[in-house]
mmCIF file of C-alpha atoms and ligand atoms in Angstrom:
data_model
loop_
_atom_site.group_PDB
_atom_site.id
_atom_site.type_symbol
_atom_site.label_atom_id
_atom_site.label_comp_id
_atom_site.label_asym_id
_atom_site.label_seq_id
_atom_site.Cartn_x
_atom_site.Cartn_y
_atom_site.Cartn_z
ATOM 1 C CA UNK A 1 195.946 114.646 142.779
ATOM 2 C CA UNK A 2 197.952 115.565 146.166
ATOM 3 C CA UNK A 3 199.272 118.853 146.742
ATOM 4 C CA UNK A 4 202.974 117.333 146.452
ATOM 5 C CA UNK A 5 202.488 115.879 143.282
ATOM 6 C CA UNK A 6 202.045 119.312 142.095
ATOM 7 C CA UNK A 7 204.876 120.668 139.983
ATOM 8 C CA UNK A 8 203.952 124.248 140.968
ATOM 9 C CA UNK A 9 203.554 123.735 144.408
ATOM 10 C CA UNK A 10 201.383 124.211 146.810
ATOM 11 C CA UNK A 11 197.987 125.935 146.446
ATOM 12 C CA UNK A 12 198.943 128.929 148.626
ATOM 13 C CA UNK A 13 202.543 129.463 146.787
ATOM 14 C CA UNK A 14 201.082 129.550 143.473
ATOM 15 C CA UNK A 15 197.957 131.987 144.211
ATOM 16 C CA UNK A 16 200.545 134.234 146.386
ATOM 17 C CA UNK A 17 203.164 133.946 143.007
ATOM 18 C CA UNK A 18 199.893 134.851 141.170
ATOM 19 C CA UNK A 19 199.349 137.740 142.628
ATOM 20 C CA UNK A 20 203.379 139.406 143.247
ATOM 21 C CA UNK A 21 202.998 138.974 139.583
ATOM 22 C CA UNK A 22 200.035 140.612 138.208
ATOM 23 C CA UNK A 23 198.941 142.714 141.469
ATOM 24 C CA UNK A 24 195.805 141.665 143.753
ATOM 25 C CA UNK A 25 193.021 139.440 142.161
ATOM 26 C CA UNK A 26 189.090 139.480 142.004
ATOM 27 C CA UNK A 27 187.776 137.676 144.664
ATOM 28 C CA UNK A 28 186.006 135.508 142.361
ATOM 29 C CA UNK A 29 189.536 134.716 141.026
ATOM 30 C CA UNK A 30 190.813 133.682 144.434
ATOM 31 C CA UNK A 31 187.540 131.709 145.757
ATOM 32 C CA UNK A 32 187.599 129.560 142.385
ATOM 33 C CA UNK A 33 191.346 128.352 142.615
ATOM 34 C CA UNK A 34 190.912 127.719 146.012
ATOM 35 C CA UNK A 35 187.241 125.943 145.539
ATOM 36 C CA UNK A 36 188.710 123.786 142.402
ATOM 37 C CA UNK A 37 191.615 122.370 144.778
ATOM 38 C CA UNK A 38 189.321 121.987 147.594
ATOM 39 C CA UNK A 39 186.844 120.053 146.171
ATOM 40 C CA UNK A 40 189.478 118.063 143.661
ATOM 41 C CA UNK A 41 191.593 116.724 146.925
ATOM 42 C CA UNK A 42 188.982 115.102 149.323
ATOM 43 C CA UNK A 43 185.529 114.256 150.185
ATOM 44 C CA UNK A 44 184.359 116.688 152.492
ATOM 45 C CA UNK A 45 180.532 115.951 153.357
ATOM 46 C CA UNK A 46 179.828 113.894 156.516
ATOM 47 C CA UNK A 47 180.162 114.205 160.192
ATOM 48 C CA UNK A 48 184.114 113.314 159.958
ATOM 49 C CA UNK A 49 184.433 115.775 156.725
ATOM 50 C CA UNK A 50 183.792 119.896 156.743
ATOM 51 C CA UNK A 51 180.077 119.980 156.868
ATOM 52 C CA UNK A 52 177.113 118.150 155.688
ATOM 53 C CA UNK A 53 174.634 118.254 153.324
ATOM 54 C CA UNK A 54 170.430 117.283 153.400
ATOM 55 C CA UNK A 55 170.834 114.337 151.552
ATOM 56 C CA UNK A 56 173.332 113.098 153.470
ATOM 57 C CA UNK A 57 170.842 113.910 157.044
ATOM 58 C CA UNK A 58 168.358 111.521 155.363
ATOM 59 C CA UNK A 59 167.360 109.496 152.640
ATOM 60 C CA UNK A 60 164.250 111.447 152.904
ATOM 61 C CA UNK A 61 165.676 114.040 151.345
ATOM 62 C CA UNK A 62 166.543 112.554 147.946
ATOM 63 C CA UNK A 63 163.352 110.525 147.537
ATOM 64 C CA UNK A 64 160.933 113.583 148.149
ATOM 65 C CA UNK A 65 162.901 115.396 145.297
ATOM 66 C CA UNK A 66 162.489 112.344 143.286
ATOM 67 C CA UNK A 67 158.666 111.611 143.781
ATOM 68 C CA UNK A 68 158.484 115.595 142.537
ATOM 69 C CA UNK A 69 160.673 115.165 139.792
ATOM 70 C CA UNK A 70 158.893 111.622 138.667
ATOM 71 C CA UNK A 71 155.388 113.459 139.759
ATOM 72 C CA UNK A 72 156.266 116.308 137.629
ATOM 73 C CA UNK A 73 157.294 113.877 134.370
ATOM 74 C CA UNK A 74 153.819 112.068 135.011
ATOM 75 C CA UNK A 75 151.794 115.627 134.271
ATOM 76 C CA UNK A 76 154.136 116.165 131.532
ATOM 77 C CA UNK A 77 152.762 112.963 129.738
ATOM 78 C CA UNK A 78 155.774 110.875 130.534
ATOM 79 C CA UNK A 79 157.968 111.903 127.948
ATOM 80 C CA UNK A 80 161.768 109.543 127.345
ATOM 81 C CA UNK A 81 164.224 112.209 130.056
ATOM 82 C CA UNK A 82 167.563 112.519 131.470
ATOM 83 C CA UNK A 83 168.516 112.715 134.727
ATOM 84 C CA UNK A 84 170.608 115.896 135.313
ATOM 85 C CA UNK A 85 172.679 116.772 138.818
ATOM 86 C CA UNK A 86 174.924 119.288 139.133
ATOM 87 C CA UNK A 87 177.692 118.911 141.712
ATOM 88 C CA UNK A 88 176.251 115.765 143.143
ATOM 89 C CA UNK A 89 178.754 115.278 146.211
ATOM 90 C CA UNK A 90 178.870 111.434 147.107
ATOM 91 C CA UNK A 91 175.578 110.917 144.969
ATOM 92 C CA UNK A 92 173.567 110.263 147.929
ATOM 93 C CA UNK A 93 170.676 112.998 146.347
ATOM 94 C CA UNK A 94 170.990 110.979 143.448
ATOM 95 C CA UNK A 95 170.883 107.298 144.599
ATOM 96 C CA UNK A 96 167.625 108.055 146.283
ATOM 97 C CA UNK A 97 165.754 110.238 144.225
ATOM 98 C CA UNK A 98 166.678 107.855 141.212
ATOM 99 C CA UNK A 99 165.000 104.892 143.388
ATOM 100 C CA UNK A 100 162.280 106.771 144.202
ATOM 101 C CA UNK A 101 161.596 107.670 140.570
ATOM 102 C CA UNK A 102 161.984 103.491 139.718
ATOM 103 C CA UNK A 103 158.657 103.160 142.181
ATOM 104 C CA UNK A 104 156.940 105.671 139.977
ATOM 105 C CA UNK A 105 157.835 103.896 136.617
ATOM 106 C CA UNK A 106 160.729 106.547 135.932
ATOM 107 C CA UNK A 107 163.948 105.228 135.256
ATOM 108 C CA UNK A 108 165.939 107.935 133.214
ATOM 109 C CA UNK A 109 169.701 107.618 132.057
ATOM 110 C CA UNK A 110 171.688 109.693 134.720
ATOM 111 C CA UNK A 111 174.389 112.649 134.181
ATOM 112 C CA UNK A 112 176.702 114.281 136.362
ATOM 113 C CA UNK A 113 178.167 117.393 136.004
ATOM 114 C CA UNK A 114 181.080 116.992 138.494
ATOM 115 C CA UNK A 115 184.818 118.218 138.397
ATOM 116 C CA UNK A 116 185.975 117.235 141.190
ATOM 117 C CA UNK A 117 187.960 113.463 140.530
ATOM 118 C CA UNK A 118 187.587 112.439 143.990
ATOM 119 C CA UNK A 119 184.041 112.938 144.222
ATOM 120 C CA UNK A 120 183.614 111.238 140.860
ATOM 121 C CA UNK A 121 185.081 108.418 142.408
ATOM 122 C CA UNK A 122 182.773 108.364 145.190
ATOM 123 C CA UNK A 123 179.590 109.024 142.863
ATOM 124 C CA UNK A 124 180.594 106.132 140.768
ATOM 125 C CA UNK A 125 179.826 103.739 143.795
ATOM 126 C CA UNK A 126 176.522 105.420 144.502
ATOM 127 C CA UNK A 127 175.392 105.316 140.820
ATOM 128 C CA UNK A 128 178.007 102.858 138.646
ATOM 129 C CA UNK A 129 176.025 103.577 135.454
ATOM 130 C CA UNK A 130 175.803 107.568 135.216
ATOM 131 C CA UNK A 131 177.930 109.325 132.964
ATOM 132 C CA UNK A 132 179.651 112.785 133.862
ATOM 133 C CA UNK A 133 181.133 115.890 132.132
ATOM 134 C CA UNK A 134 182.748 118.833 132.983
ATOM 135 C CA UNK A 135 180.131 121.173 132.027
ATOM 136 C CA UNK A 136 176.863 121.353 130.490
ATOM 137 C CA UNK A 137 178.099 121.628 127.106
ATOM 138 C CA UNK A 138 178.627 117.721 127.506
ATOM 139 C CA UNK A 139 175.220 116.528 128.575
ATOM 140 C CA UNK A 140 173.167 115.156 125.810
ATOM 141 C CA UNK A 141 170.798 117.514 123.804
ATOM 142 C CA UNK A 142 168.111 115.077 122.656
ATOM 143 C CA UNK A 143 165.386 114.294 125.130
ATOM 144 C CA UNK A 144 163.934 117.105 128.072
ATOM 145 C CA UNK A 145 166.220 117.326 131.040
ATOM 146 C CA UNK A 146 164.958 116.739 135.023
ATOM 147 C CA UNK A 147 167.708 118.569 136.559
ATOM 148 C CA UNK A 148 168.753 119.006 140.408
ATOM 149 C CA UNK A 149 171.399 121.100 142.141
ATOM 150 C CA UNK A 150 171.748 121.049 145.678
ATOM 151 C CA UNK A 151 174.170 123.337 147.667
ATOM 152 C CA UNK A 152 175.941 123.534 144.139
ATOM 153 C CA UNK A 153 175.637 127.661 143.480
ATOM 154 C CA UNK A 154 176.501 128.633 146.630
ATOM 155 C CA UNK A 155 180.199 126.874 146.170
ATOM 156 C CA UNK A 156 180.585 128.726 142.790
ATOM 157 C CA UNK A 157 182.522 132.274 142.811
ATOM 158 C CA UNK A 158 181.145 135.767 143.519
ATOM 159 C CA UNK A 159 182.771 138.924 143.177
ATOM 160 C CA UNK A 160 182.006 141.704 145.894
ATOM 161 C CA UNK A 161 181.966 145.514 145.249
ATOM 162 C CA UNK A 162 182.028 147.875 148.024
ATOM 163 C CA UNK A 163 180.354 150.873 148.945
ATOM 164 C CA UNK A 164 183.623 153.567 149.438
ATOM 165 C CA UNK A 165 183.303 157.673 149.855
ATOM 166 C CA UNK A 166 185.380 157.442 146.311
ATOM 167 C CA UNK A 167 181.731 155.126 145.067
ATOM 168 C CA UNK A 168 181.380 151.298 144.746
ATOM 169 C CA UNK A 169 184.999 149.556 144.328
ATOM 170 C CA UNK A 170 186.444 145.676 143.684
ATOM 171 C CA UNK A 171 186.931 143.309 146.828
ATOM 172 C CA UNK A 172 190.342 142.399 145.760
ATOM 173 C CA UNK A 173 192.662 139.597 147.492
ATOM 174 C CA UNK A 174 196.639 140.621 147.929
ATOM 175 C CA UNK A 175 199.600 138.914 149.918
ATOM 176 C CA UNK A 176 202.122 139.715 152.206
ATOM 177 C CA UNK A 177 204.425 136.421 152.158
ATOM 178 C CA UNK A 178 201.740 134.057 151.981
ATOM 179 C CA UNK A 179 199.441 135.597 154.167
ATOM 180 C CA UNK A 180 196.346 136.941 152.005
ATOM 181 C CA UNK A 181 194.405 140.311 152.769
ATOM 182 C CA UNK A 182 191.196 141.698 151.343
ATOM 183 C CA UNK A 183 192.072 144.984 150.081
ATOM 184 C CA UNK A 184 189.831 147.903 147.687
ATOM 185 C CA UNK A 185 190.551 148.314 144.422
ATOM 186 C CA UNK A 186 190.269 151.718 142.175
ATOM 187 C CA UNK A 187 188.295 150.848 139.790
ATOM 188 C CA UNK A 188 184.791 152.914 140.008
ATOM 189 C CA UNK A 189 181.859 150.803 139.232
ATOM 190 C CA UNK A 190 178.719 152.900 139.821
ATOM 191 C CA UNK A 191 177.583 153.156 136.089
ATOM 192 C CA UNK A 192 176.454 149.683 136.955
ATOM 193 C CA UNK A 193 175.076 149.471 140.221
ATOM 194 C CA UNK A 194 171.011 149.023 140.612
ATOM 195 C CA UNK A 195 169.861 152.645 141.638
ATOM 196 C CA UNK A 196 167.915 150.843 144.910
ATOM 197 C CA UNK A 197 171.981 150.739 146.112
ATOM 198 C CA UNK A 198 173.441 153.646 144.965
ATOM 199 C CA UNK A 199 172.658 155.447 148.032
ATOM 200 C CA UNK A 200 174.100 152.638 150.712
ATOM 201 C CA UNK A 201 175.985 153.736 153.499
ATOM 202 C CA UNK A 202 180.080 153.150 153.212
ATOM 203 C CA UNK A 203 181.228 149.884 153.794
ATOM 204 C CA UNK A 204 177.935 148.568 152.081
ATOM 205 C CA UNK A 205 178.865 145.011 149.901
ATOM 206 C CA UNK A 206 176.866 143.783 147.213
ATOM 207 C CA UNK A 207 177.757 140.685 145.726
ATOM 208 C CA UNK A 208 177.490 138.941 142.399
ATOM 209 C CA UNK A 209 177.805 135.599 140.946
ATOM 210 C CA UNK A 210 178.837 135.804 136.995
ATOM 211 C CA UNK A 211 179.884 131.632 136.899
ATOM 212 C CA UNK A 212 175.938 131.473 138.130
ATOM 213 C CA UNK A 213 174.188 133.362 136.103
ATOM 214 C CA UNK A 214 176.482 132.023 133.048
ATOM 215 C CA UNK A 215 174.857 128.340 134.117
ATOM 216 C CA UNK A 216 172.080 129.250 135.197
ATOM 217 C CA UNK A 217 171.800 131.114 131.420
ATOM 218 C CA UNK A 218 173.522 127.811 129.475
ATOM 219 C CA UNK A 219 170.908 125.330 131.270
ATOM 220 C CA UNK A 220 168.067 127.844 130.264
ATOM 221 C CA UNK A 221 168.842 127.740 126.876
ATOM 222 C CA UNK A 222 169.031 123.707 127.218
ATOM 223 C CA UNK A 223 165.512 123.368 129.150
ATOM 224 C CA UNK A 224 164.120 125.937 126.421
ATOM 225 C CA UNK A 225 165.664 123.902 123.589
ATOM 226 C CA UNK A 226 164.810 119.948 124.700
ATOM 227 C CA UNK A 227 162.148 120.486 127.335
ATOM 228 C CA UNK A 228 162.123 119.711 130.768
ATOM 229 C CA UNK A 229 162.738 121.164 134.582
ATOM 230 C CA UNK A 230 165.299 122.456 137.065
ATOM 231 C CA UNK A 231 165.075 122.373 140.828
ATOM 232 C CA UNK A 232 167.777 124.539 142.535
ATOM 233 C CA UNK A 233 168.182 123.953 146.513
ATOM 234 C CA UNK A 234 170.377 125.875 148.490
ATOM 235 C CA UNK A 235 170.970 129.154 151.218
ATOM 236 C CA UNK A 236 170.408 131.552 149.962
ATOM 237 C CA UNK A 237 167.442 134.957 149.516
ATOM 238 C CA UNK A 238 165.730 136.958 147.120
ATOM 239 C CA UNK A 239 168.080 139.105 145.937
ATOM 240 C CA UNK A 240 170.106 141.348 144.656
ATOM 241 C CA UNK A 241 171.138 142.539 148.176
ATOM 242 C CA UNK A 242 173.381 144.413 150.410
ATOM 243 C CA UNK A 243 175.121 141.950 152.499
ATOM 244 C CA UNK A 244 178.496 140.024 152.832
ATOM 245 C CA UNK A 245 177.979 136.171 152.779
ATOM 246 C CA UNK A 246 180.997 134.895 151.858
ATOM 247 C CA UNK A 247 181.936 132.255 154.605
ATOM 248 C CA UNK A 248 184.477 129.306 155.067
ATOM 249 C CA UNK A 249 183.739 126.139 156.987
ATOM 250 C CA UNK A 250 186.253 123.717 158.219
ATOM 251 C CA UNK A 251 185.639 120.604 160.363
ATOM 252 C CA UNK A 252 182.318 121.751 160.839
ATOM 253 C CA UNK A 253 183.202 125.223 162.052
ATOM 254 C CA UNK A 254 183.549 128.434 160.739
ATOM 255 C CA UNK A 255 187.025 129.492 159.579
ATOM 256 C CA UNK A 256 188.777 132.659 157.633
ATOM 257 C CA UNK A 257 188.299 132.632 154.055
ATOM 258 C CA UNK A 258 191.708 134.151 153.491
ATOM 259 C CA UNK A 259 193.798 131.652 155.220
ATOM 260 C CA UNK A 260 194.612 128.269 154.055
ATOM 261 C CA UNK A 261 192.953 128.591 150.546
ATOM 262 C CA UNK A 262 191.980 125.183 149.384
ATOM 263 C CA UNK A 263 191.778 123.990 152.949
ATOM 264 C CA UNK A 264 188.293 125.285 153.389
ATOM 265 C CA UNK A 265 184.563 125.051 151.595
ATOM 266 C CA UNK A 266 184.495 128.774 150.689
ATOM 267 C CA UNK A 267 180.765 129.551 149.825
ATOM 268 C CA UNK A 268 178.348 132.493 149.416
ATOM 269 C CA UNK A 269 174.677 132.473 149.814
ATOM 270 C CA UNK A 270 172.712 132.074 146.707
ATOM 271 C CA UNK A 271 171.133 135.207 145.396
ATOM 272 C CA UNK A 272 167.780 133.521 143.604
ATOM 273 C CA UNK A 273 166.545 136.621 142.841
ATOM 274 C CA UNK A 274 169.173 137.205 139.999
ATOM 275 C CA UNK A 275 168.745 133.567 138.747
ATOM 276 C CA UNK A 276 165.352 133.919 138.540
ATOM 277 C CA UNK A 277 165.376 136.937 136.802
ATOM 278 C CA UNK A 278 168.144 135.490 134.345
ATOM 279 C CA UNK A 279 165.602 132.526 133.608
ATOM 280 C CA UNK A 280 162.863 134.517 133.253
ATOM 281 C CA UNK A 281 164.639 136.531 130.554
ATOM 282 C CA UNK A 282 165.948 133.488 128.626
ATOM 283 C CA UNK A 283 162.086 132.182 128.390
ATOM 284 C CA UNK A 284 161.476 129.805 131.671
ATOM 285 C CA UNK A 285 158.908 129.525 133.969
ATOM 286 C CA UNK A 286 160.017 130.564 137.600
ATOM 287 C CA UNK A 287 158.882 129.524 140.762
ATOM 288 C CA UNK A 288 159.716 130.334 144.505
ATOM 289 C CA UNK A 289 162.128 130.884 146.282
ATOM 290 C CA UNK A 290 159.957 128.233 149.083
ATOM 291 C CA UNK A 291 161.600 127.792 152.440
ATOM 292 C CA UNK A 292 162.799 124.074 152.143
ATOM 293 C CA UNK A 293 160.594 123.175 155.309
ATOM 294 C CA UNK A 294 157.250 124.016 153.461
ATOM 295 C CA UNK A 295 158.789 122.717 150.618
ATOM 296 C CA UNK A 296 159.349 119.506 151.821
ATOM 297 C CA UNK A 297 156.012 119.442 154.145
ATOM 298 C CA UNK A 298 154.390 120.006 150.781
ATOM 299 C CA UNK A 299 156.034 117.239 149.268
ATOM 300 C CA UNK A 300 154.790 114.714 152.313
ATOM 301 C CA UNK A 301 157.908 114.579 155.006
ATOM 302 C CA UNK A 302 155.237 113.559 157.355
ATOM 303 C CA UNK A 303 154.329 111.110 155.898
ATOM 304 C CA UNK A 304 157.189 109.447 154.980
ATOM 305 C CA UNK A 305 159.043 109.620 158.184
ATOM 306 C CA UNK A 306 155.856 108.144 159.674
ATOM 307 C CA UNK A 307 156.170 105.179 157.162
ATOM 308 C CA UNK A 308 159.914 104.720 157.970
ATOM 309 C CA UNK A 309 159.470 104.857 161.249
ATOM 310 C CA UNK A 310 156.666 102.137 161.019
ATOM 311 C CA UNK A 311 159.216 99.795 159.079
ATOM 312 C CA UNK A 312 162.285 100.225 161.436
ATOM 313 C CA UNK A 313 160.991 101.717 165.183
ATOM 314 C CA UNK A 314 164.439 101.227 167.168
ATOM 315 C CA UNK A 315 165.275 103.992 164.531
ATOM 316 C CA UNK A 316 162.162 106.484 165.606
ATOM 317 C CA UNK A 317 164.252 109.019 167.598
ATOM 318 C CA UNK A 318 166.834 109.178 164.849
ATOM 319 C CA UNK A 319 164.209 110.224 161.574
ATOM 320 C CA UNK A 320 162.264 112.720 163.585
ATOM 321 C CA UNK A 321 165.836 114.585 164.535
ATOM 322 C CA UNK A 322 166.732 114.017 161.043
ATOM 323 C CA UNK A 323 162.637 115.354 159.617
ATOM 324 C CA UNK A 324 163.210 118.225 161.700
ATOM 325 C CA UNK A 325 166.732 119.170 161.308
ATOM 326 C CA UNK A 326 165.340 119.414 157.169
ATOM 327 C CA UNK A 327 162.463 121.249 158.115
ATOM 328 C CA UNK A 328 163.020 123.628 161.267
ATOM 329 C CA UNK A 329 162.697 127.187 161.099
ATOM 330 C CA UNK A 330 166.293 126.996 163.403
ATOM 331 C CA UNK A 331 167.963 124.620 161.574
ATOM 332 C CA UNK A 332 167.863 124.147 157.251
ATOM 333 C CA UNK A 333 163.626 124.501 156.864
ATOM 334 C CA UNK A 334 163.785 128.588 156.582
ATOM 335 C CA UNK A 335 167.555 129.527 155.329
ATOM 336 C CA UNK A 336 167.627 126.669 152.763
ATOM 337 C CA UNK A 337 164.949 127.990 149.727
ATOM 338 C CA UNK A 338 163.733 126.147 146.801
ATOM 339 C CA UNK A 339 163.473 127.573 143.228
ATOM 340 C CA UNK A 340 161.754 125.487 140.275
ATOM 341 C CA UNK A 341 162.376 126.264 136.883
ATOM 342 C CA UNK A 342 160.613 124.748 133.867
ATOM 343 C CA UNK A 343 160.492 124.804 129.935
ATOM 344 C CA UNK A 344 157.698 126.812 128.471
ATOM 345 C CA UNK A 345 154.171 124.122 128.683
ATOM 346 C CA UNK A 346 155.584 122.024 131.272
ATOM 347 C CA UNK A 347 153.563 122.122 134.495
ATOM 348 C CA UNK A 348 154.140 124.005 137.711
ATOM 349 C CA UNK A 349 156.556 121.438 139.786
ATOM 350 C CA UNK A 350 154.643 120.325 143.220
ATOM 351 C CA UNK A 351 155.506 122.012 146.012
ATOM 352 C CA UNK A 352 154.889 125.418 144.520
ATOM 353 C CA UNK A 353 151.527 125.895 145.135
ATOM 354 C CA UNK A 354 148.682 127.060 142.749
HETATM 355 N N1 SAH B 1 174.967 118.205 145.974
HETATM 356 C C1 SAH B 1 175.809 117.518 146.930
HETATM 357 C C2 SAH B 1 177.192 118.157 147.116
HETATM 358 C C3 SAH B 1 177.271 119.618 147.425
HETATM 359 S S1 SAH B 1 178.957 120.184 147.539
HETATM 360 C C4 SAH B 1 175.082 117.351 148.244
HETATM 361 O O1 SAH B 1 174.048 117.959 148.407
HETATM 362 O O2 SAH B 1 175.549 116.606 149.096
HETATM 363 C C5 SAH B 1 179.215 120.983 145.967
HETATM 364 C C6 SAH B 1 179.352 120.041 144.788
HETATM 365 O O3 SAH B 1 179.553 120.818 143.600
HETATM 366 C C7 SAH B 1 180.526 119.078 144.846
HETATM 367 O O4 SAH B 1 180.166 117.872 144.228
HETATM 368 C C8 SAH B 1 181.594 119.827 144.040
HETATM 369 O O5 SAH B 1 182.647 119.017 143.581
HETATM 370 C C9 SAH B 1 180.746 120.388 142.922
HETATM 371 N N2 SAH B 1 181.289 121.578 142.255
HETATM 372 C C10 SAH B 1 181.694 122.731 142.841
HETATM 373 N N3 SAH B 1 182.090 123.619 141.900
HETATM 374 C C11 SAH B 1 181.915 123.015 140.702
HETATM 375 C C12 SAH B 1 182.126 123.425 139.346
HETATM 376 N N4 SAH B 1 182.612 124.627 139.054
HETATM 377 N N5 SAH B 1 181.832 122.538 138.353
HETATM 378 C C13 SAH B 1 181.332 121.324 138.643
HETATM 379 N N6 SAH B 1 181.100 120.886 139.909
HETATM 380 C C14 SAH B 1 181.404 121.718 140.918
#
């Protein structure tokens, strides 16, 4: 779908019509429209799109989170499974891990949850025979689920409240022609705020996820109900915290998340400790967050890049920047953590210790 083929117009027009209307929005309100067109309008992983993902630095990536997924089914007594990604991008992740599992005698059906048309379009090269849906509502409920997201929370909505004289208030987004500002709302919401914040200094932001923790909650029930495991990849800390992390990258550089809305991946950084907390509560096993560079040490980078680098030398230089862009405290090995989630009786995933 291109912007001119829209009947309303364009994506800016119809969020600033949105909003003369009704008065400013949530924030959440504004980052979804403008992540839904975003994502439904291009491809934007890889060096010539907006940024790029670990599965798309190295095939690495993909086949260590395969051997732990096909690993982990191997402990569980090798039980019939589904393969589960949400938001799988180009289905790089996916391609790999799945061939990676086929070494280990694993070869589950695969399911996407994807709403994006053009990346389905793209994941449909990578893996012609997987099936997608909307949601999780359409994934099959009859065999235990292996599940993988990576970098797919951070791109889903948050709200912010901020800490005002008046108490904590609404991060709202208004317009002035089709420029968009972040303004405070009234609303008063300290009935609700953990005590650890009520004291924060003005100006203070705490953000929240509610799309999160209402997926995080729907795939807990399905993990509790059919068996199985979820590992969750992205930026992200133990939270809840004080902090504003919502950011928008364009062409590889940062950008203003209130201009050109839709043009831009707006994201947030995940807070684990609320999704962990939300699984616990529903009945899962938790574990992490890991950094993703012990993660994937644990999981036998090494190893690996040793291996490929045996099998194709001219391409030596090029898998040890790739190993250590993964895995280096200054690049994704510390900011990018690693939480493992797993039906009641299933083992502990590797790569989380003992
Ligand atoms: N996992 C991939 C892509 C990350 S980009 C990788 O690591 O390369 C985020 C992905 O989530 C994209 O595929 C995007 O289309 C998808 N996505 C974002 N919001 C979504 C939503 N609300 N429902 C389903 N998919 C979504």
């Amino acid at each position: 779908m291109t912007e001119q083929a829209n009947p309303d117009g364009p994506l800016p027009e119809r969020i600033a019509r949105a909003i003369t209307l009704a008065g400013p929005i949530p924030l959440s309100q504004y980052m979804g429209a403008a992540n839904t067109h975003y994502y439904a309008t291009r491809d934007p992983l890889g060096t010539r799109g907006d940024f790029t993902t670990a599965p798309e630095i190295s095939q690495m990536f993909g086949e260590l989170v395969g051997l732990a997924l096909a690993d982990l089914w191997d402990r569980a007594d090798r039980p019939d499974c589904h393969y589960v990604e949400l938001g799988p991008g180009r289905g790089t992740l996916a391609a790999d891990a799945l061939r990676a599992m086929r070494s280990a005698g694993l070869t589950p059906p695969v399911h996407f949850v994807e709403n994006s048309p053009a990346l389905r379009a793209e994941q449909a090269k990578a893996v012609p025979d997987a099936e997608w849906s909307l949601d999780l509502v359409g994934i099959p409920d009859d065999k235990p689920l292996l599940v993988v997201a990576n970098e797919f929370f951070d791109a889903l909505p948050i709200r912010q409240l901020v800490k005002t004289q008046q108490g904590w208030r609404e991060r709202l987004v208004a317009c002035q022609d089709t420029l968009f500002i972040p303004v405070i709302g009234n609303t008063i919401f300290d009935p609700i705020i953990p005590p650890q914040f009520r004291d924060a200094e003005d100006g203070s932001i705490l953000e929240t996820s509610p799309p999160s923790v209402a997926i995080l909650r729907a795939l807990a029930a399905r993990l509790l109900q059919q068996g199985g495991a979820a590992i969750v990849i992205d930026y992200g800390y133990a939270g809840p915290a004080i902090g504003d992390t919502l950011q928008a990258v364009r062409g590889h550089a940062y950008v203003n998340p209130f201009e050109d809305p839709g043009e831009a991946d707006l994201t947030a950084h995940v807070d684990f400790g609320t999704l962990i907390e939300a699984a616990r509560v529903e009945g899962l096993e938790a574990y992490g967050p890991v950094p993703q560079g012990a993660w994937l040490r644990d999981l036998g980078i090494e190893p690996r890049a040793d291996a490929l680098t045996r099998s194709s030398p001219d391409r030596a230089a090029d898998i040890a920047a790739a190993r250590d862009r993964l895995t280096g405290d200054d690049a994704m090995g510390e900011l990018f953590k690693v939480v493992a989630l797993t039906a009641p009786g299933w083992p502990i995933p590797a790569g989380f210790g003992e």
